[in-house]
PDB file of C-alpha atoms in Angstrom:
ATOM      1  CA  MET G   1      -0.119   0.070  -0.030  1.00  0.00           C
ATOM      2  CA  ILE G   2       1.180   3.116  -1.128  1.00  0.00           C
ATOM      3  CA  LYS G   3       2.812   5.683   2.130  1.00  0.00           C
ATOM      4  CA  ILE G   4       2.128   9.211   2.343  1.00  0.00           C
ATOM      5  CA  ASN G   5       3.554  11.568   4.788  1.00  0.00           C
ATOM      6  CA  LEU G   6       1.773  14.696   5.827  1.00  0.00           C
ATOM      7  CA  PHE G   7       4.603  17.570   7.537  1.00  0.00           C
ATOM      8  CA  CYS G   8       3.030  19.983   9.283  1.00  0.00           C
ATOM      9  CA  VAL G   9       4.156  22.335  11.606  1.00  0.00           C
ATOM     10  CA  GLY G  10       2.258  22.782  15.043  1.00  0.00           C
ATOM     11  CA  SER G  11      -0.375  20.523  16.516  1.00  0.00           C
ATOM     12  CA  ILE G  12      -3.849  21.087  16.068  1.00  0.00           C
ATOM     13  CA  LYS G  13      -5.496  22.658  19.370  1.00  0.00           C
ATOM     14  CA  GLU G  14      -9.297  22.561  18.055  1.00  0.00           C
ATOM     15  CA  LYS G  15     -11.490  19.575  18.742  1.00  0.00           C
ATOM     16  CA  PHE G  16     -13.614  19.646  15.731  1.00  0.00           C
ATOM     17  CA  VAL G  17     -10.754  20.180  13.093  1.00  0.00           C
ATOM     18  CA  LYS G  18      -8.781  17.035  15.069  1.00  0.00           C
ATOM     19  CA  GLU G  19     -12.202  15.521  14.349  1.00  0.00           C
ATOM     20  CA  GLU G  20     -12.322  16.728  10.919  1.00  0.00           C
ATOM     21  CA  ILE G  21      -8.667  15.619  10.293  1.00  0.00           C
ATOM     22  CA  SER G  22      -9.551  11.777  11.796  1.00  0.00           C
ATOM     23  CA  GLU G  23     -12.193  11.428   9.388  1.00  0.00           C
ATOM     24  CA  TYR G  24     -10.152  11.974   6.428  1.00  0.00           C
ATOM     25  CA  LEU G  25      -7.771   9.764   7.664  1.00  0.00           C
ATOM     26  CA  LYS G  26     -10.470   6.873   7.929  1.00  0.00           C
ATOM     27  CA  ARG G  27     -11.488   7.741   4.739  1.00  0.00           C
ATOM     28  CA  LEU G  28      -8.046   7.907   3.365  1.00  0.00           C
ATOM     29  CA  SER G  29      -7.120   4.334   5.089  1.00  0.00           C
ATOM     30  CA  LYS G  30      -9.026   2.687   2.315  1.00  0.00           C
ATOM     31  CA  TYR G  31      -6.200   3.957  -0.339  1.00  0.00           C
ATOM     32  CA  ALA G  32      -2.964   4.697   1.227  1.00  0.00           C
ATOM     33  CA  GLU G  33      -1.067   4.433   4.703  1.00  0.00           C
ATOM     34  CA  VAL G  34      -0.910   8.333   5.511  1.00  0.00           C
ATOM     35  CA  ASN G  35       1.022   9.241   8.705  1.00  0.00           C
ATOM     36  CA  ILE G  36       0.809  13.194   9.725  1.00  0.00           C
ATOM     37  CA  ILE G  37       4.318  14.043  11.434  1.00  0.00           C
ATOM     38  CA  GLU G  38       3.509  17.491  13.355  1.00  0.00           C
ATOM     39  CA  THR G  39       7.106  19.239  13.679  1.00  0.00           C
ATOM     40  CA  LYS G  40       8.061  21.565  16.263  1.00  0.00           C
ATOM     41  CA  GLU G  41       6.589  25.417  15.703  1.00  0.00           C
ATOM     42  CA  VAL G  42       9.488  27.358  16.227  1.00  0.00           C
ATOM     43  CA  PRO G  43       9.199  30.830  18.282  1.00  0.00           C
ATOM     44  CA  ILE G  44       9.634  33.804  16.877  1.00  0.00           C
ATOM     45  CA  GLN G  45      10.750  35.998  19.740  1.00  0.00           C
ATOM     46  CA  SER G  46      14.275  37.212  18.928  1.00  0.00           C
ATOM     47  CA  LYS G  47      14.792  35.193  15.820  1.00  0.00           C
ATOM     48  CA  GLN G  48      14.798  36.736  12.579  1.00  0.00           C
ATOM     49  CA  ILE G  49      12.205  34.933  10.271  1.00  0.00           C
ATOM     50  CA  ASP G  50      14.650  33.447   7.741  1.00  0.00           C
ATOM     51  CA  ALA G  51      16.066  31.558  10.730  1.00  0.00           C
ATOM     52  CA  VAL G  52      12.574  30.225  12.032  1.00  0.00           C
ATOM     53  CA  LEU G  53      11.744  29.257   8.587  1.00  0.00           C
ATOM     54  CA  ASP G  54      15.284  27.717   8.143  1.00  0.00           C
ATOM     55  CA  GLU G  55      14.985  25.641  11.516  1.00  0.00           C
ATOM     56  CA  GLU G  56      11.506  24.711  10.445  1.00  0.00           C
ATOM     57  CA  GLY G  57      11.921  23.563   7.056  1.00  0.00           C
ATOM     58  CA  GLU G  58      15.450  21.912   8.173  1.00  0.00           C
ATOM     59  CA  ASN G  59      12.534  19.516  10.959  1.00  0.00           C
ATOM     60  CA  VAL G  60      10.793  18.595   7.435  1.00  0.00           C
ATOM     61  CA  LEU G  61      14.103  17.743   5.007  1.00  0.00           C
ATOM     62  CA  LYS G  62      16.057  15.717   7.664  1.00  0.00           C
ATOM     63  CA  ARG G  63      13.014  13.272   7.778  1.00  0.00           C
ATOM     64  CA  ILE G  64      12.987  12.988   3.836  1.00  0.00           C
ATOM     65  CA  LYS G  65      15.668  10.792   1.997  1.00  0.00           C
ATOM     66  CA  GLU G  66      17.266  12.253  -1.311  1.00  0.00           C
ATOM     67  CA  ASN G  67      15.503  10.142  -3.915  1.00  0.00           C
ATOM     68  CA  GLU G  68      12.049  10.683  -2.344  1.00  0.00           C
ATOM     69  CA  VAL G  69       9.283  12.902  -3.524  1.00  0.00           C
ATOM     70  CA  LEU G  70       8.115  16.195  -1.692  1.00  0.00           C
ATOM     71  CA  LEU G  71       5.295  18.232  -2.749  1.00  0.00           C
ATOM     72  CA  LEU G  72       4.999  21.472  -0.652  1.00  0.00           C
ATOM     73  CA  ALA G  73       2.120  23.570   0.149  1.00  0.00           C
ATOM     74  CA  ASP G  74       3.213  27.241  -1.085  1.00  0.00           C
ATOM     75  CA  LEU G  75       1.493  29.927  -1.397  1.00  0.00           C
ATOM     76  CA  HIS G  76       3.893  31.124  -4.565  1.00  0.00           C
ATOM     77  CA  GLY G  77       3.459  27.540  -6.071  1.00  0.00           C
ATOM     78  CA  LYS G  78       1.218  26.525  -8.971  1.00  0.00           C
ATOM     79  CA  GLU G  79      -2.471  26.138  -8.889  1.00  0.00           C
ATOM     80  CA  TYR G  80      -4.085  23.139 -10.245  1.00  0.00           C
ATOM     81  CA  THR G  81      -7.338  22.096 -10.423  1.00  0.00           C
ATOM     82  CA  SER G  82      -8.279  18.539  -8.720  1.00  0.00           C
ATOM     83  CA  GLU G  83      -8.340  16.648 -11.679  1.00  0.00           C
ATOM     84  CA  GLU G  84      -4.820  17.678 -12.084  1.00  0.00           C
ATOM     85  CA  PHE G  85      -3.644  17.090  -8.768  1.00  0.00           C
ATOM     86  CA  ALA G  86      -4.758  13.447  -8.775  1.00  0.00           C
ATOM     87  CA  ASN G  87      -2.981  12.944 -12.115  1.00  0.00           C
ATOM     88  CA  ILE G  88       0.385  14.049 -10.383  1.00  0.00           C
ATOM     89  CA  ILE G  89      -0.372  11.370  -7.603  1.00  0.00           C
ATOM     90  CA  LYS G  90      -1.245   8.939 -10.148  1.00  0.00           C
ATOM     91  CA  VAL G  91       1.780   9.440 -12.020  1.00  0.00           C
ATOM     92  CA  LEU G  92       4.295   9.175  -8.829  1.00  0.00           C
ATOM     93  CA  ILE G  93       2.791   6.368  -7.851  1.00  0.00           C
ATOM     94  CA  ASP G  94       2.776   4.671 -11.362  1.00  0.00           C
ATOM     95  CA  GLN G  95       6.548   5.423 -11.351  1.00  0.00           C
ATOM     96  CA  GLY G  96       6.623   3.681  -7.767  1.00  0.00           C
ATOM     97  CA  LYS G  97       7.458   6.598  -6.035  1.00  0.00           C
ATOM     98  CA  SER G  98       6.890   5.637  -2.085  1.00  0.00           C
ATOM     99  CA  PRO G  99       6.264   7.201   0.344  1.00  0.00           C
ATOM    100  CA  LEU G 100       4.901  10.598  -0.961  1.00  0.00           C
ATOM    101  CA  ASN G 101       6.215  13.567   1.254  1.00  0.00           C
ATOM    102  CA  PHE G 102       3.853  16.455   1.438  1.00  0.00           C
ATOM    103  CA  ALA G 103       4.800  19.306   3.770  1.00  0.00           C
ATOM    104  CA  ILE G 104       2.908  22.487   4.881  1.00  0.00           C
ATOM    105  CA  GLY G 105       4.849  25.317   6.612  1.00  0.00           C
ATOM    106  CA  GLY G 106       4.284  27.280   9.700  1.00  0.00           C
ATOM    107  CA  THR G 107       2.857  30.640   9.903  1.00  0.00           C
ATOM    108  CA  MET G 108       5.619  32.435   8.662  1.00  0.00           C
ATOM    109  CA  GLY G 109       5.771  30.517   5.363  1.00  0.00           C
ATOM    110  CA  VAL G 110       8.337  28.065   3.888  1.00  0.00           C
ATOM    111  CA  SER G 111      12.204  28.161   4.156  1.00  0.00           C
ATOM    112  CA  LYS G 112      13.991  28.852   0.545  1.00  0.00           C
ATOM    113  CA  LYS G 113      16.150  25.628   1.094  1.00  0.00           C
ATOM    114  CA  LEU G 114      12.481  23.511   1.783  1.00  0.00           C
ATOM    115  CA  ARG G 115      11.137  25.465  -1.667  1.00  0.00           C
ATOM    116  CA  GLU G 116      13.932  24.610  -3.264  1.00  0.00           C
ATOM    117  CA  ARG G 117      13.942  20.693  -2.071  1.00  0.00           C
ATOM    118  CA  SER G 118      10.569  20.531  -3.074  1.00  0.00           C
ATOM    119  CA  ASN G 119       9.333  18.754  -6.469  1.00  0.00           C
ATOM    120  CA  TYR G 120       6.240  20.013  -6.739  1.00  0.00           C
ATOM    121  CA  LYS G 121       5.165  23.403  -5.055  1.00  0.00           C
ATOM    122  CA  LEU G 122       1.112  23.240  -4.687  1.00  0.00           C
ATOM    123  CA  CYS G 123      -1.278  26.592  -4.295  1.00  0.00           C
ATOM    124  CA  LEU G 124      -4.154  25.909  -3.177  1.00  0.00           C
ATOM    125  CA  SER G 125      -5.931  28.959  -3.376  1.00  0.00           C
ATOM    126  CA  LYS G 126      -4.877  32.605  -4.430  1.00  0.00           C
ATOM    127  CA  LEU G 127      -6.840  32.751  -0.684  1.00  0.00           C
ATOM    128  CA  THR G 128      -4.473  32.745   2.576  1.00  0.00           C
ATOM    129  CA  PHE G 129      -6.083  29.953   4.570  1.00  0.00           C
ATOM    130  CA  THR G 130      -5.239  29.136   8.377  1.00  0.00           C
ATOM    131  CA  HIS G 131      -2.676  26.065   8.915  1.00  0.00           C
ATOM    132  CA  GLN G 132      -5.765  24.217  10.306  1.00  0.00           C
ATOM    133  CA  MET G 133      -7.968  24.873   7.384  1.00  0.00           C
ATOM    134  CA  THR G 134      -5.185  23.839   4.511  1.00  0.00           C
ATOM    135  CA  ARG G 135      -4.075  20.903   6.661  1.00  0.00           C
ATOM    136  CA  VAL G 136      -7.867  19.366   6.433  1.00  0.00           C
ATOM    137  CA  ILE G 137      -8.320  20.646   2.513  1.00  0.00           C
ATOM    138  CA  LEU G 138      -4.657  18.605   1.574  1.00  0.00           C
ATOM    139  CA  LEU G 139      -6.057  15.820   3.376  1.00  0.00           C
ATOM    140  CA  GLU G 140      -9.367  16.115   1.329  1.00  0.00           C
ATOM    141  CA  GLN G 141      -7.958  16.714  -1.953  1.00  0.00           C
ATOM    142  CA  ILE G 142      -5.387  13.591  -1.519  1.00  0.00           C
ATOM    143  CA  TYR G 143      -9.075  11.903  -0.523  1.00  0.00           C
ATOM    144  CA  ARG G 144     -10.581  13.213  -3.737  1.00  0.00           C
ATOM    145  CA  ALA G 145      -7.227  12.338  -5.997  1.00  0.00           C
ATOM    146  CA  PHE G 146      -7.551   8.768  -4.633  1.00  0.00           C
ATOM    147  CA  LYS G 147     -11.660   8.859  -5.811  1.00  0.00           C
ATOM    148  CA  ILE G 148     -10.488  10.269  -9.183  1.00  0.00           C
ATOM    149  CA  ILE G 149      -7.550   7.694  -9.731  1.00  0.00           C
ATOM    150  CA  ASN G 150      -9.783   4.985  -9.276  1.00  0.00           C
ATOM    151  CA  ASN G 151     -13.257   6.386 -11.130  1.00  0.00           C
ATOM    152  CA  GLU G 152     -15.361   6.116  -7.926  1.00  0.00           C
ATOM    153  CA  ASN G 153     -18.016   8.336  -7.444  1.00  0.00           C
ATOM    154  CA  TYR G 154     -17.743  11.224  -4.648  1.00  0.00           C
ATOM    155  CA  HIS G 155     -20.821  13.212  -3.601  1.00  0.00           C
ATOM    156  CA  HIS G 156     -19.087  16.418  -2.970  1.00  0.00           C
TER     157      HIS G 156
ATOM    158  CA  MET D   1     -24.292  46.799  11.941  1.00  0.00           C
ATOM    159  CA  ILE D   2     -23.923  45.247   8.785  1.00  0.00           C
ATOM    160  CA  LYS D   3     -25.869  42.317   7.862  1.00  0.00           C
ATOM    161  CA  ILE D   4     -24.569  39.580   5.974  1.00  0.00           C
ATOM    162  CA  ASN D   5     -26.859  36.633   4.539  1.00  0.00           C
ATOM    163  CA  LEU D   6     -25.191  33.368   3.458  1.00  0.00           C
ATOM    164  CA  PHE D   7     -27.220  31.334   1.454  1.00  0.00           C
ATOM    165  CA  CYS D   8     -26.284  27.818   1.133  1.00  0.00           C
ATOM    166  CA  VAL D   9     -28.544  24.612  -0.803  1.00  0.00           C
ATOM    167  CA  GLY D  10     -29.073  22.133   1.788  1.00  0.00           C
ATOM    168  CA  SER D  11     -28.179  21.344   5.181  1.00  0.00           C
ATOM    169  CA  ILE D  12     -24.542  20.213   7.366  1.00  0.00           C
ATOM    170  CA  LYS D  13     -24.914  16.779   8.446  1.00  0.00           C
ATOM    171  CA  GLU D  14     -21.376  16.324  10.254  1.00  0.00           C
ATOM    172  CA  LYS D  15     -21.167  17.447  14.046  1.00  0.00           C
ATOM    173  CA  PHE D  16     -17.334  18.631  13.845  1.00  0.00           C
ATOM    174  CA  VAL D  17     -18.565  20.690  10.375  1.00  0.00           C
ATOM    175  CA  LYS D  18     -21.396  22.362  12.304  1.00  0.00           C
ATOM    176  CA  GLU D  19     -19.026  23.246  15.470  1.00  0.00           C
ATOM    177  CA  GLU D  20     -16.464  24.829  13.121  1.00  0.00           C
ATOM    178  CA  ILE D  21     -19.492  27.314  11.414  1.00  0.00           C
ATOM    179  CA  SER D  22     -20.554  27.855  14.723  1.00  0.00           C
ATOM    180  CA  GLU D  23     -17.106  29.027  16.010  1.00  0.00           C
ATOM    181  CA  TYR D  24     -16.657  31.437  12.894  1.00  0.00           C
ATOM    182  CA  LEU D  25     -20.072  32.781  13.180  1.00  0.00           C
ATOM    183  CA  LYS D  26     -19.059  33.928  16.905  1.00  0.00           C
ATOM    184  CA  ARG D  27     -16.149  35.350  16.207  1.00  0.00           C
ATOM    185  CA  LEU D  28     -17.978  37.322  13.371  1.00  0.00           C
ATOM    186  CA  SER D  29     -20.418  38.738  15.771  1.00  0.00           C
ATOM    187  CA  LYS D  30     -18.317  41.263  16.439  1.00  0.00           C
ATOM    188  CA  TYR D  31     -18.401  42.569  13.154  1.00  0.00           C
ATOM    189  CA  ALA D  32     -21.383  41.978  11.408  1.00  0.00           C
ATOM    190  CA  GLU D  33     -25.021  40.176  11.850  1.00  0.00           C
ATOM    191  CA  VAL D  34     -24.683  36.942   9.641  1.00  0.00           C
ATOM    192  CA  ASN D  35     -27.737  34.617   8.967  1.00  0.00           C
ATOM    193  CA  ILE D  36     -27.219  31.427   7.368  1.00  0.00           C
ATOM    194  CA  ILE D  37     -30.076  30.120   5.070  1.00  0.00           C
ATOM    195  CA  GLU D  38     -30.228  27.093   4.309  1.00  0.00           C
ATOM    196  CA  THR D  39     -32.603  26.681   0.951  1.00  0.00           C
ATOM    197  CA  LYS D  40     -33.724  23.245  -0.278  1.00  0.00           C
ATOM    198  CA  GLU D  41     -31.886  20.842  -1.852  1.00  0.00           C
ATOM    199  CA  VAL D  42     -33.750  19.792  -5.271  1.00  0.00           C
ATOM    200  CA  PRO D  43     -33.501  15.985  -5.634  1.00  0.00           C
ATOM    201  CA  ILE D  44     -32.014  15.383  -9.123  1.00  0.00           C
ATOM    202  CA  GLN D  45     -34.173  11.793  -9.984  1.00  0.00           C
ATOM    203  CA  SER D  46     -36.060  12.594 -13.498  1.00  0.00           C
ATOM    204  CA  LYS D  47     -35.324  16.299 -13.372  1.00  0.00           C
ATOM    205  CA  GLN D  48     -32.597  17.789 -16.137  1.00  0.00           C
ATOM    206  CA  ILE D  49     -29.493  19.015 -14.259  1.00  0.00           C
ATOM    207  CA  ASP D  50     -30.856  22.624 -15.506  1.00  0.00           C
ATOM    208  CA  ALA D  51     -33.966  22.111 -13.892  1.00  0.00           C
ATOM    209  CA  VAL D  52     -32.286  21.639 -10.783  1.00  0.00           C
ATOM    210  CA  LEU D  53     -30.162  24.259 -10.528  1.00  0.00           C
ATOM    211  CA  ASP D  54     -32.932  26.510 -11.740  1.00  0.00           C
ATOM    212  CA  GLU D  55     -35.535  25.561  -9.064  1.00  0.00           C
ATOM    213  CA  GLU D  56     -32.339  25.651  -6.914  1.00  0.00           C
ATOM    214  CA  GLY D  57     -31.473  29.161  -7.787  1.00  0.00           C
ATOM    215  CA  GLU D  58     -34.820  30.689  -7.572  1.00  0.00           C
ATOM    216  CA  ASN D  59     -34.967  29.811  -3.794  1.00  0.00           C
ATOM    217  CA  VAL D  60     -31.999  32.535  -3.282  1.00  0.00           C
ATOM    218  CA  LEU D  61     -33.383  34.823  -5.815  1.00  0.00           C
ATOM    219  CA  LYS D  62     -36.702  35.269  -4.432  1.00  0.00           C
ATOM    220  CA  ARG D  63     -35.253  36.186  -1.180  1.00  0.00           C
ATOM    221  CA  ILE D  64     -33.164  39.134  -2.687  1.00  0.00           C
ATOM    222  CA  LYS D  65     -34.186  42.614  -3.189  1.00  0.00           C
ATOM    223  CA  GLU D  66     -33.486  44.412  -6.592  1.00  0.00           C
ATOM    224  CA  ASN D  67     -31.078  46.768  -5.088  1.00  0.00           C
ATOM    225  CA  GLU D  68     -29.381  44.425  -3.346  1.00  0.00           C
ATOM    226  CA  VAL D  69     -25.763  43.096  -3.401  1.00  0.00           C
ATOM    227  CA  LEU D  70     -25.116  39.127  -4.120  1.00  0.00           C
ATOM    228  CA  LEU D  71     -21.717  37.411  -4.065  1.00  0.00           C
ATOM    229  CA  LEU D  72     -21.578  34.186  -5.524  1.00  0.00           C
ATOM    230  CA  ALA D  73     -19.169  31.239  -4.978  1.00  0.00           C
ATOM    231  CA  ASP D  74     -18.299  29.888  -8.052  1.00  0.00           C
ATOM    232  CA  LEU D  75     -15.813  27.580  -9.344  1.00  0.00           C
ATOM    233  CA  HIS D  76     -15.821  29.929 -13.085  1.00  0.00           C
ATOM    234  CA  GLY D  77     -15.470  33.234 -10.516  1.00  0.00           C
ATOM    235  CA  LYS D  78     -12.640  35.269 -10.471  1.00  0.00           C
ATOM    236  CA  GLU D  79      -9.713  34.201  -8.033  1.00  0.00           C
ATOM    237  CA  TYR D  80      -9.052  36.969  -5.520  1.00  0.00           C
ATOM    238  CA  THR D  81      -6.285  37.308  -2.535  1.00  0.00           C
ATOM    239  CA  SER D  82      -7.826  37.444   0.705  1.00  0.00           C
ATOM    240  CA  GLU D  83      -6.745  41.165   0.801  1.00  0.00           C
ATOM    241  CA  GLU D  84      -8.710  42.352  -2.559  1.00  0.00           C
ATOM    242  CA  PHE D  85     -11.687  40.070  -1.267  1.00  0.00           C
ATOM    243  CA  ALA D  86     -11.628  42.200   2.272  1.00  0.00           C
ATOM    244  CA  ASN D  87     -11.179  45.420  -0.282  1.00  0.00           C
ATOM    245  CA  ILE D  88     -14.648  44.319  -1.854  1.00  0.00           C
ATOM    246  CA  ILE D  89     -16.269  44.054   1.317  1.00  0.00           C
ATOM    247  CA  LYS D  90     -14.753  47.430   2.470  1.00  0.00           C
ATOM    248  CA  VAL D  91     -16.309  49.043  -0.877  1.00  0.00           C
ATOM    249  CA  LEU D  92     -18.958  47.718  -0.237  1.00  0.00           C
ATOM    250  CA  ILE D  93     -19.685  48.109   2.816  1.00  0.00           C
ATOM    251  CA  ASP D  94     -18.788  52.073   2.284  1.00  0.00           C
ATOM    252  CA  GLN D  95     -21.217  52.477  -0.500  1.00  0.00           C
ATOM    253  CA  GLY D  96     -23.924  51.440   2.055  1.00  0.00           C
ATOM    254  CA  LYS D  97     -24.733  48.265   0.909  1.00  0.00           C
ATOM    255  CA  SER D  98     -26.922  45.993   3.716  1.00  0.00           C
ATOM    256  CA  PRO D  99     -27.601  43.157   3.586  1.00  0.00           C
ATOM    257  CA  LEU D 100     -24.352  41.544   1.965  1.00  0.00           C
ATOM    258  CA  ASN D 101     -25.606  38.560   0.260  1.00  0.00           C
ATOM    259  CA  PHE D 102     -23.185  35.851  -0.422  1.00  0.00           C
ATOM    260  CA  ALA D 103     -24.736  32.107  -2.216  1.00  0.00           C
ATOM    261  CA  ILE D 104     -23.004  28.781  -2.271  1.00  0.00           C
ATOM    262  CA  GLY D 105     -24.485  26.590  -5.546  1.00  0.00           C
ATOM    263  CA  GLY D 106     -25.928  22.848  -4.901  1.00  0.00           C
ATOM    264  CA  THR D 107     -23.675  20.188  -5.760  1.00  0.00           C
ATOM    265  CA  MET D 108     -24.535  20.630  -9.505  1.00  0.00           C
ATOM    266  CA  GLY D 109     -23.213  23.939  -9.255  1.00  0.00           C
ATOM    267  CA  VAL D 110     -25.584  27.365  -9.764  1.00  0.00           C
ATOM    268  CA  SER D 111     -28.045  28.267 -12.336  1.00  0.00           C
ATOM    269  CA  LYS D 112     -26.941  30.499 -15.014  1.00  0.00           C
ATOM    270  CA  LYS D 113     -29.680  33.421 -13.450  1.00  0.00           C
ATOM    271  CA  LEU D 114     -28.125  33.064 -10.335  1.00  0.00           C
ATOM    272  CA  ARG D 115     -24.803  33.704 -12.089  1.00  0.00           C
ATOM    273  CA  GLU D 116     -26.167  36.838 -13.829  1.00  0.00           C
ATOM    274  CA  ARG D 117     -27.930  38.121 -11.241  1.00  0.00           C
ATOM    275  CA  SER D 118     -24.575  38.017  -8.907  1.00  0.00           C
ATOM    276  CA  ASN D 119     -22.762  41.053  -8.740  1.00  0.00           C
ATOM    277  CA  TYR D 120     -19.338  39.112  -8.085  1.00  0.00           C
ATOM    278  CA  LYS D 121     -18.176  35.917  -8.950  1.00  0.00           C
ATOM    279  CA  LEU D 122     -15.796  34.265  -6.458  1.00  0.00           C
ATOM    280  CA  CYS D 123     -13.855  31.298  -7.427  1.00  0.00           C
ATOM    281  CA  LEU D 124     -12.271  30.146  -3.989  1.00  0.00           C
ATOM    282  CA  SER D 125      -9.383  27.719  -5.377  1.00  0.00           C
ATOM    283  CA  LYS D 126      -9.125  25.966  -8.886  1.00  0.00           C
ATOM    284  CA  LEU D 127      -9.777  22.807  -6.518  1.00  0.00           C
ATOM    285  CA  THR D 128     -12.843  21.498  -6.111  1.00  0.00           C
ATOM    286  CA  PHE D 129     -14.169  21.802  -2.692  1.00  0.00           C
ATOM    287  CA  THR D 130     -17.174  19.772  -0.524  1.00  0.00           C
ATOM    288  CA  HIS D 131     -20.060  22.013  -0.081  1.00  0.00           C
ATOM    289  CA  GLN D 132     -19.128  22.096   3.387  1.00  0.00           C
ATOM    290  CA  MET D 133     -15.913  22.938   3.382  1.00  0.00           C
ATOM    291  CA  THR D 134     -17.001  25.706   0.750  1.00  0.00           C
ATOM    292  CA  ARG D 135     -19.239  27.018   3.527  1.00  0.00           C
ATOM    293  CA  VAL D 136     -16.442  27.018   6.001  1.00  0.00           C
ATOM    294  CA  ILE D 137     -13.985  28.541   3.989  1.00  0.00           C
ATOM    295  CA  LEU D 138     -16.184  31.328   3.080  1.00  0.00           C
ATOM    296  CA  LEU D 139     -17.165  31.944   6.471  1.00  0.00           C
ATOM    297  CA  GLU D 140     -13.612  32.132   7.142  1.00  0.00           C
ATOM    298  CA  GLN D 141     -12.575  34.488   4.672  1.00  0.00           C
ATOM    299  CA  ILE D 142     -15.330  37.052   5.279  1.00  0.00           C
ATOM    300  CA  TYR D 143     -13.959  36.713   9.130  1.00  0.00           C
ATOM    301  CA  ARG D 144     -10.340  37.532   7.843  1.00  0.00           C
ATOM    302  CA  ALA D 145     -11.728  40.060   5.701  1.00  0.00           C
ATOM    303  CA  PHE D 146     -13.176  42.171   8.761  1.00  0.00           C
ATOM    304  CA  LYS D 147      -9.728  41.742  10.551  1.00  0.00           C
ATOM    305  CA  ILE D 148      -8.079  42.876   7.825  1.00  0.00           C
ATOM    306  CA  ILE D 149     -10.159  46.164   7.354  1.00  0.00           C
ATOM    307  CA  ASN D 150      -9.964  46.827  10.876  1.00  0.00           C
ATOM    308  CA  ASN D 151      -6.179  46.695  10.435  1.00  0.00           C
ATOM    309  CA  GLU D 152      -6.334  43.845  12.922  1.00  0.00           C
ATOM    310  CA  ASN D 153      -4.057  40.884  13.968  1.00  0.00           C
ATOM    311  CA  TYR D 154      -4.679  37.479  12.366  1.00  0.00           C
ATOM    312  CA  HIS D 155      -2.511  34.552  13.668  1.00  0.00           C
ATOM    313  CA  HIS D 156      -3.270  32.217  11.333  1.00  0.00           C
TER     314      HIS D 156
END
């Protein structure tokens, strides 16, 4: 079974968001083994933003092997339709890529290094979303991708 | 206080989504009186899609006065950043428009008439979202818009 890692900075506090995420993980378990890996949110305080981003990025990068694929949620990335996104996933699976690593940056964004390392930069919307919403949206799109790949009905 | 109507086809079944919506309504109550108006989801069965869309659209149109503004969530609309969206809201408020009517179509989309009547067609993303997610995203963006308009910090 295909493995998916979803790297996120920090944890989700609100109970209803946790439940929503659990629901998508349950639905996704039919298609993939999805692990959410919450990395440390680096406090800003006296640090420069770049230093914070670098440290947060490093926490993701050190967990990804050189030959693995990384898909980064990035406001400055490219926008895809759900069908195009599903096709990216399909091609990667067909190429035997596993795990598929997805990453969502922290409050301040993503580091240059993380952006450069990523194989796909996905802009989910021109709108700015909260972290928690980004996590839910990405999980739902991954689920939707599997429904599309498998030609299954998805009543949305 | 500014009045906002959010017309949605059908109701939300999942408890955690209901809670998420309640949370945003609570937060928004500081800035606006927001009413969610759930219109009837027309069953498709023997009907043509266009007939379903027309009926669902009519349920919104009959509740909106001629001089009122309508902002429609529409996949075929224009994409705005959160700042641009906030500016639209600000301009409408400055023009004394109230209520601001927002509408989200049903599973099948929106009718031609509803699209033609709308003053703004907002595409939230190239991605396809579920209905419930669209409702949450739109509420969050309206909330975000008020934070932007009022120059308030919003830790996202």
